[in-house]
Coordinates of C-alpha atoms in Angstrom, one line a residue:
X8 CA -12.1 5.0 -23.0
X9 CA -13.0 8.9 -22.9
X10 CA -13.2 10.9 -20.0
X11 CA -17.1 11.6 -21.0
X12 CA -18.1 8.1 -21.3
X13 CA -15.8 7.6 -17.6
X14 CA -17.8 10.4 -15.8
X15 CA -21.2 8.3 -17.2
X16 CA -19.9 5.0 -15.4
X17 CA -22.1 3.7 -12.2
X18 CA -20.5 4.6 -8.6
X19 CA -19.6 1.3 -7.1
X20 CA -20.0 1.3 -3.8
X21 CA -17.4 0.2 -0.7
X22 CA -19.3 -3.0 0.3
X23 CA -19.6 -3.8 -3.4
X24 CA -16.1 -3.8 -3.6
X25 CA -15.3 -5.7 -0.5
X26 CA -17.7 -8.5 -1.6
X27 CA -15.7 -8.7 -4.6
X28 CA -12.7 -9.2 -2.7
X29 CA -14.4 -11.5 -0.7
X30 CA -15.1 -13.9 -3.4
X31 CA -11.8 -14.0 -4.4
X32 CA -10.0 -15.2 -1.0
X33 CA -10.7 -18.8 -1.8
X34 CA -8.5 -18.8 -4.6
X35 CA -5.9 -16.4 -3.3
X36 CA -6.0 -19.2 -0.3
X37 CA -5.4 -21.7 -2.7
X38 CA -2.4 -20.6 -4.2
X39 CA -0.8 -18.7 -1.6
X40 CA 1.9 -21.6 -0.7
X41 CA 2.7 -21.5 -4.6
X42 CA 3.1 -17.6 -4.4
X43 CA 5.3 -17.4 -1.7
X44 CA 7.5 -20.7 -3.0
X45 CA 7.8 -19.3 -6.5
X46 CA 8.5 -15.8 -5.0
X47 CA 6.0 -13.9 -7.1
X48 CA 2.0 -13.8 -7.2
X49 CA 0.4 -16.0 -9.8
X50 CA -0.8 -14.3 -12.7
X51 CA -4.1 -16.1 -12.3
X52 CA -4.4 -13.9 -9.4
X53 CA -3.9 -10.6 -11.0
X54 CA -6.2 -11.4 -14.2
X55 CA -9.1 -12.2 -11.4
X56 CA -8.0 -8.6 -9.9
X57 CA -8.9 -7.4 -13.2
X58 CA -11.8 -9.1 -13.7
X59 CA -13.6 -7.5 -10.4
X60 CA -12.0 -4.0 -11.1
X61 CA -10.1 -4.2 -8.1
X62 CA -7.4 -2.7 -10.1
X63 CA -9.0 0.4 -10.7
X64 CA -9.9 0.9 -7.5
X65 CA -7.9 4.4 -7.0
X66 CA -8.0 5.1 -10.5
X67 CA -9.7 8.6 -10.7
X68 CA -13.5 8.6 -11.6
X69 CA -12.7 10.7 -15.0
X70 CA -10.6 7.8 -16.4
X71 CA -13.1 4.8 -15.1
X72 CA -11.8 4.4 -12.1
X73 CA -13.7 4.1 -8.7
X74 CA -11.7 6.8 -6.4
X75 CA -12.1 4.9 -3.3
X76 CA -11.3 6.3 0.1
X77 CA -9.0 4.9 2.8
X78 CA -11.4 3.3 4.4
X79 CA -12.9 1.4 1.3
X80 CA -9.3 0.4 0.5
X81 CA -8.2 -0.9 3.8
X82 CA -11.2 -2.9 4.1
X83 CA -10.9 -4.0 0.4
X84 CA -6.9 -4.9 0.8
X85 CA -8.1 -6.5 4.2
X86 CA -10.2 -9.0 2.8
X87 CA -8.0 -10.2 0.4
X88 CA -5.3 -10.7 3.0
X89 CA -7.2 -13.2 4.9
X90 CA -6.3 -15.4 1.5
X91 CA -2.9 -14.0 0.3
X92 CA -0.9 -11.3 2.1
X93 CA 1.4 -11.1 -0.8
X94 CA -1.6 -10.3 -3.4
X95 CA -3.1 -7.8 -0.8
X96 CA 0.0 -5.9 -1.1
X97 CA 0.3 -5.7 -3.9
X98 CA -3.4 -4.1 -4.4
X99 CA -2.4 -2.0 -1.8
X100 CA 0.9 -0.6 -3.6
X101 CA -0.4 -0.3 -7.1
X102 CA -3.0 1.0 -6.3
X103 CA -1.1 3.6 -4.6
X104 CA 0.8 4.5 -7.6
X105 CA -2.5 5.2 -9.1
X106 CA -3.5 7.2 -6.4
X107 CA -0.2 8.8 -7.3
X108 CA -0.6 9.1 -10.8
X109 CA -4.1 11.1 -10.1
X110 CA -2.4 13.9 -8.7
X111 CA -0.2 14.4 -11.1
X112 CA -1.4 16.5 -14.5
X113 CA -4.1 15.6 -17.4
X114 CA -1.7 15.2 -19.8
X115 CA 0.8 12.3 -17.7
X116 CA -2.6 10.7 -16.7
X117 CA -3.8 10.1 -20.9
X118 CA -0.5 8.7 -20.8
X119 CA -1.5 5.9 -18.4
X120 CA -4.8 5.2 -18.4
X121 CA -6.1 6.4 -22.2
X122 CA -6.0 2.5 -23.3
X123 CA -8.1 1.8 -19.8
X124 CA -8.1 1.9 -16.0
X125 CA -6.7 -0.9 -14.9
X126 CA -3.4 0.3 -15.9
X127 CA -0.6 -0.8 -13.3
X128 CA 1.8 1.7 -11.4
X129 CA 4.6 0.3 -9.5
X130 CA 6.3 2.8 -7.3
X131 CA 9.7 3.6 -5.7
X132 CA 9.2 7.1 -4.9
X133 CA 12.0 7.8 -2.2
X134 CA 14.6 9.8 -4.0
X135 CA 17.4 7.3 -4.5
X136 CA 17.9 8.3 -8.1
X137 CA 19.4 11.6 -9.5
X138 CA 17.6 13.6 -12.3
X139 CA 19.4 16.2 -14.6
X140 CA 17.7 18.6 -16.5
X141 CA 17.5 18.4 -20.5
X142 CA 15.7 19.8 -23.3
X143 CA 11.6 18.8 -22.8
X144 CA 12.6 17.1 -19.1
X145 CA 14.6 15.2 -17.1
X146 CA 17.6 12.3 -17.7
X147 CA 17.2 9.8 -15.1
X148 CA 19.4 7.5 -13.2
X149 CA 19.9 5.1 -10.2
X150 CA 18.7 2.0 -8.4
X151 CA 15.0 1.8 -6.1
X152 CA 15.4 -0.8 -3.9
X153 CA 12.0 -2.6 -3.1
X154 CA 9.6 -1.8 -5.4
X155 CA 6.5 -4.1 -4.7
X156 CA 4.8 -5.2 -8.0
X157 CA 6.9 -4.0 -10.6
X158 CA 6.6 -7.4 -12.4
X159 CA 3.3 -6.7 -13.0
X160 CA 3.4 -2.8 -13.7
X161 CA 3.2 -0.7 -17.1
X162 CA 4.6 1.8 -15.5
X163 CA 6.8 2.4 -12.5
X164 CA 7.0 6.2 -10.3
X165 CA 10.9 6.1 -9.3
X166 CA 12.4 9.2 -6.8
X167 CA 15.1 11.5 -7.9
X168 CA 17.0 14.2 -6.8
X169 CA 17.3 17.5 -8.5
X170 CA 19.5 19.9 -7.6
X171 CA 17.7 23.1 -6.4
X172 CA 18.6 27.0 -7.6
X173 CA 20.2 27.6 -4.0
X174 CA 22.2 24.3 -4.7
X175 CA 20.6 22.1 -2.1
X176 CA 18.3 18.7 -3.6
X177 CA 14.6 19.1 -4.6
X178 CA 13.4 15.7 -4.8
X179 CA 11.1 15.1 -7.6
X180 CA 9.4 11.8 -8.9
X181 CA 9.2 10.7 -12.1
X182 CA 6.8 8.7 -14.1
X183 CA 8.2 6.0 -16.7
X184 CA 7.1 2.8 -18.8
X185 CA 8.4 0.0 -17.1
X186 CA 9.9 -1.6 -20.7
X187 CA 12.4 1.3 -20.1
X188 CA 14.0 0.1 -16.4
X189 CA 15.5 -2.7 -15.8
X190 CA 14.5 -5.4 -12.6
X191 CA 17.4 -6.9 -10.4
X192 CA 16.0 -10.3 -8.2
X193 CA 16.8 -9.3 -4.9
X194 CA 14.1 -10.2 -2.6
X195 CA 14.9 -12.8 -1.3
X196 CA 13.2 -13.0 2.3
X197 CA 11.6 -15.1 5.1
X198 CA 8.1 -14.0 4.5
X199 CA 5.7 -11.7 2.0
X200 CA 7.8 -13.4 -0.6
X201 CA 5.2 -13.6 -3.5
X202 CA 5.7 -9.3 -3.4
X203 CA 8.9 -9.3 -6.0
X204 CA 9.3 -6.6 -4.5
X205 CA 12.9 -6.1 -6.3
X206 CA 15.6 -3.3 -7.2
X207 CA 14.7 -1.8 -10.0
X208 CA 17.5 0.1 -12.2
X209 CA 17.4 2.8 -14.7
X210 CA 20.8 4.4 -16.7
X211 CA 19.7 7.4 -18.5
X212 CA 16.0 7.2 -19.0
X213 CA 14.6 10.3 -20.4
X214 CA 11.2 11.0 -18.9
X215 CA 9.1 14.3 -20.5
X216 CA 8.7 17.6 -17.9
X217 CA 4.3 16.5 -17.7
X218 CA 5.3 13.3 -16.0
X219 CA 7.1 14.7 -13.5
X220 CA 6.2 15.9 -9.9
X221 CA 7.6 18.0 -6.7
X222 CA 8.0 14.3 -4.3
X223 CA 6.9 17.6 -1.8
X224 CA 3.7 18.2 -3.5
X225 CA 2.2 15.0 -2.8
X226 CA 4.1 14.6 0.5
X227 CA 1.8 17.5 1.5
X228 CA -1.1 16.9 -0.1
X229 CA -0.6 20.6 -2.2
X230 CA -2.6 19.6 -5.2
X231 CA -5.5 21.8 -6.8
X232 CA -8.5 21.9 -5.2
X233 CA -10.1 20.7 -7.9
X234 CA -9.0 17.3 -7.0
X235 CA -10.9 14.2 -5.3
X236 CA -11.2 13.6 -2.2
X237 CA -8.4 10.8 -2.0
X238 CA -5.8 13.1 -3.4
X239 CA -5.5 14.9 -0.7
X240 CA -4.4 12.9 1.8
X241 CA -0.7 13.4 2.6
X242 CA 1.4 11.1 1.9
X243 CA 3.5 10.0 4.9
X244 CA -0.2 8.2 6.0
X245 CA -1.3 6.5 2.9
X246 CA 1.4 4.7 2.8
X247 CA 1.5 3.5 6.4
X248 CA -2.2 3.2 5.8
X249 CA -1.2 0.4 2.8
X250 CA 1.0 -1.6 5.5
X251 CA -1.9 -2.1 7.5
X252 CA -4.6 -4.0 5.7
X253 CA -2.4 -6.9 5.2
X254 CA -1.1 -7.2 8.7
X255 CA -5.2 -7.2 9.7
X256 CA -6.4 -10.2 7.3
X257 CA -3.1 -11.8 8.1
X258 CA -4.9 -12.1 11.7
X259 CA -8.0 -12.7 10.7
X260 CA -6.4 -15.7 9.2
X261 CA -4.5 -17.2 11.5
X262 CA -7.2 -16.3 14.3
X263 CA -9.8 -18.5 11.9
X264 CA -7.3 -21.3 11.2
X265 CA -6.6 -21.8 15.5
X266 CA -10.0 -21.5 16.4
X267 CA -10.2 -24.6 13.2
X268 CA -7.9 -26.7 14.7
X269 CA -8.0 -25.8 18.6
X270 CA -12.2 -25.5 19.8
X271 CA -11.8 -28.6 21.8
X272 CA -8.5 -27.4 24.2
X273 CA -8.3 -26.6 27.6
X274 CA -8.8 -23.4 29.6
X275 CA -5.1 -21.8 28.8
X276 CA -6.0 -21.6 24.8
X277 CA -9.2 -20.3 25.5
X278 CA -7.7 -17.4 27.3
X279 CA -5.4 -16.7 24.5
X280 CA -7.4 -17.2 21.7
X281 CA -9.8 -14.4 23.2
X282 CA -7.1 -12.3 23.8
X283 CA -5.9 -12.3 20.6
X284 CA -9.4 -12.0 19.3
X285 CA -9.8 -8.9 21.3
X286 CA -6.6 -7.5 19.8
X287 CA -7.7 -8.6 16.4
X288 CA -10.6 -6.2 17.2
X289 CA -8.6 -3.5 18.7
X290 CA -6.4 -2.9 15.4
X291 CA -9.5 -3.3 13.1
X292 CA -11.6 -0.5 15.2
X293 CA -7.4 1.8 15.4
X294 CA -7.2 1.4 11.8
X295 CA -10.9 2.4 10.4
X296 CA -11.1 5.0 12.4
X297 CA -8.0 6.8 11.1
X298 CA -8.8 5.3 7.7
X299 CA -12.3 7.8 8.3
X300 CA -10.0 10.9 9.3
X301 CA -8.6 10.1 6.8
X302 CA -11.7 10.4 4.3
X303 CA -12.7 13.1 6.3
X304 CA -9.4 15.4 5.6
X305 CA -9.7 14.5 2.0
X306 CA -13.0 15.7 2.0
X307 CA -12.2 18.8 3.3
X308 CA -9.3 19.9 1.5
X309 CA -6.9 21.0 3.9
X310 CA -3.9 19.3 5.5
X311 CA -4.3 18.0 9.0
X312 CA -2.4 19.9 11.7
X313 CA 1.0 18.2 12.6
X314 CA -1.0 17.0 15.5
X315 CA -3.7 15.4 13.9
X316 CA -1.7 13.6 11.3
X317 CA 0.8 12.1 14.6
X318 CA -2.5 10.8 16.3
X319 CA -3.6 9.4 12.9
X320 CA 0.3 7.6 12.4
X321 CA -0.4 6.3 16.3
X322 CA -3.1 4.6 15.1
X323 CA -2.2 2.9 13.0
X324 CA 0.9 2.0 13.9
X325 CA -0.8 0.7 16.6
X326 CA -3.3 -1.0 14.8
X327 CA -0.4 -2.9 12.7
X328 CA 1.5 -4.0 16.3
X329 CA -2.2 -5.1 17.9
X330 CA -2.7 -7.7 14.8
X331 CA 0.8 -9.0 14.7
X332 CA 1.2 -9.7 18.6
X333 CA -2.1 -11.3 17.9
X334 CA -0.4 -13.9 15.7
X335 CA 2.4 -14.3 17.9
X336 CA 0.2 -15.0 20.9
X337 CA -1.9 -17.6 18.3
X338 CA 1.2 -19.2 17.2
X339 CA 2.2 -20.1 21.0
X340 CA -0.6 -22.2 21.5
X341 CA -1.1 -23.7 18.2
X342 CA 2.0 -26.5 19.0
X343 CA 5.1 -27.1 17.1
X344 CA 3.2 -28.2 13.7
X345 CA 1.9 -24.6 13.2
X346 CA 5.7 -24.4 11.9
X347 CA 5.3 -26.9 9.8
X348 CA 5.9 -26.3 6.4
X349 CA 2.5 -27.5 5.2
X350 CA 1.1 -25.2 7.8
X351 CA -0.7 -21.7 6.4
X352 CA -0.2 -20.7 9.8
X353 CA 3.9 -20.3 9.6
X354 CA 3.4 -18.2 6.3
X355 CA 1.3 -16.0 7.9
X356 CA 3.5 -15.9 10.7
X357 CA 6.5 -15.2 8.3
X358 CA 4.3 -12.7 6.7
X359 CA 3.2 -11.0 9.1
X360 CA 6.8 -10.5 10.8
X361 CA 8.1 -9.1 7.8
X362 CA 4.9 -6.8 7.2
X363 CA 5.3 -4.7 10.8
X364 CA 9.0 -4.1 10.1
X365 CA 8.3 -1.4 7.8
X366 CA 10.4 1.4 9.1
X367 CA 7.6 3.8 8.5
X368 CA 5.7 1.4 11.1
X369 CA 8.4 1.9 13.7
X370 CA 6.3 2.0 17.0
X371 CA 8.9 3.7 19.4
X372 CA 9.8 6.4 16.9
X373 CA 5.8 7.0 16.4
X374 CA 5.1 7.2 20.1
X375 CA 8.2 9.8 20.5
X376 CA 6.8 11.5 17.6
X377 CA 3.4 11.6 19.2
X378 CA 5.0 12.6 22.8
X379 CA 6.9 15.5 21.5
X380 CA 3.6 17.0 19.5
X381 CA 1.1 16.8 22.5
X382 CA 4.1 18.1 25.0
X383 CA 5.4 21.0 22.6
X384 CA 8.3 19.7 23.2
X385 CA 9.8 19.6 19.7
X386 CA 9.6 19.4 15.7
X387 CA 8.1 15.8 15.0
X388 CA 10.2 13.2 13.3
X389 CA 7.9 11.3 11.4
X390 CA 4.8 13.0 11.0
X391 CA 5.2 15.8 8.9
X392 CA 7.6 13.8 6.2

């Protein structure tokens, strides 16, 4: 595909896309037990990802791509959840690597998306790896511990550090074909099990200076201002922002499945099924509304303050503990055979669990985070990484 004949494609709207998803959460429902059983998503699943161009979603407009926003994407990734959390995250995460893969330059994007747009792009872009300089680039090397997807990539952004010229480690990431890395089966967990999301290990990989990046760059959203909207958001928040759709369709779920089963019980559930309907709706309204600050920075080109990005992390770190004490509070008046292994409801329970204990999700380091910005008190901890 050419850029020119890219640039001619229709703009697909948000609800268009979400409708897509929509249609799709049947099937993800029906083989969710296999995904998480097997420990990886169906590839029947991906293929009808493809087929709706869900894919592509943050793919940049110039390569055929939709360049969705944050809040398009969390209700997109969302919807899907209330099917499958496993294949909503991974949307979510490759996605992100080719939200990633936009910022970087023209020529490492031809690389990735000249046969097409829906490309894959695992990534594992905390530093864990160490990059030396040779002639054209870099010589990479290490092991990325939990990198969602990768089964399903073509390519895969790993971390590396690079020593600085004062001596001290300037992180970089890296772009590579994922037939040049090598996938150890580690995850092995309670819950989001059909994620892979596994170790991936690379000895000596050679990866050109064009596909290449400062890991600062996009931590800070310092990209041209020719860029989209969506690239300049700063890091640190899409990817909390991609832990929270899954946690809110997980609810949406289970919230559907008690009502199912429990319409006809006493007074007691009906007080709990409201409150966790109400919390349900607390997290939804947290996490759009940030998702729209979000959009709205992008828009404007220029970095929130430290502030504005720590209220924006509150929010939705909020908005991921609001849906998962939602489906703790479901799951203690849905009787001992909601833990039954035929049961959706103790995968979504699992899933959920394991979704909120991202450490970028941490709720007390958020709110201390928060605390310390409005009182002037100190640096922040989490907000400006």
């Amino acid at each position: 595909m050419t850029t020119m004949h890219a640039r001619s494609l229709p703009i697909v709207d948000a609800d268009n896309l979400v409708a897509r998803a929509a249609d799709l959460v049947p099937l993800l429902s029906f083989n969710a037990a296999r995904a998480d059983r097997q420990r990886h998503v169906p590839a029947e699943n991906l293929d009808e990802l493809r087929e709706a161009r869900l894919l592509r979603m943050m793919t940049p407009r110039r390569w055929g791509g939709h360049e969705a926003g944050c809040e398009t994407k969390i209700r997109v990734v969302s919807e899907l959840a209330r099917g499958c959390a496993s294949t909503s995250w991974l949307l979510a995460f490759l996605t992100r690597g080719a939200w990633f893969v936009g910022m970087m330059g023209k020529q490492a994007q031809s690389d990735v998306w000249a046969t097409g747009p829906d490309t894959t792009v695992a990534a594992a872009v905390s530093p864990s790896g160490t990059a030396e300089i040779v002639d054209g680039g870099y010589r990479v090397s290490g092991r990325w511990r939990y990198c969602s997807g990768v089964e399903h990539a073509d390519w895969v952004l790993l971390g590396a550090r690079l020593e600085g010229p004062d001596g001290q480690p300037a992180p970089i990431v890296t772009l590579v074909p994922r037939d040049q890395v090598d996938i150890e089966d580690t995850w092995h967990v309670t819950g989001m099990r059909g994620t892979g999301s596994n170790t991936i290990v690379a000895t000596g990989v050679t990866v050109p200076s064009h596909r290449t990046i400062p890991l600062a760059a996009v931590e800070n959203a310092q990209r041209p201002f020719r860029r989209a909207a969506p690239y300049h958001v700063p890091l640190t928040l899409c990817t909390l922002l991609d832990l929270t759709g899954p946690q809110l369709g997980l609810a949406r779920a289970a919230l559907e499945l008690v009502i199912d089963n429990t319409a006809k019980r006493g007074v007691s559930v009906q007080l709990v099924v409201a409150r966790a309907a109400s919390s349900i709706d607390t997290a939804q309204a947290l996490v759009l509304t940030a998702a729209q600050e979000m959009d709205r920075a992008g828009r404007t080109r220029v970095r929130p303050a430290l502030l504005d990005c720590a209220r924006m992390h509150t929010k939705l770190t909020r908005g991921i503990v609001e849906a998962r004490d939602a489906i703790r509070e479901l799951m203690s008046v849905a009787g001992s055979s909601a833990f039954a292994e035929a049961n959706p409801l103790q995968r979504i329970w699992r899933d959920s669990e394991i979704t909120s204990s991202h450490a970028v999700s941490n709720p007390g380091i958020t709110a201390e985070d928060y605390g310390r910005l409005l009182l002037g008190v100190d640096e922040p901890m989490v907000s400006d990484r």
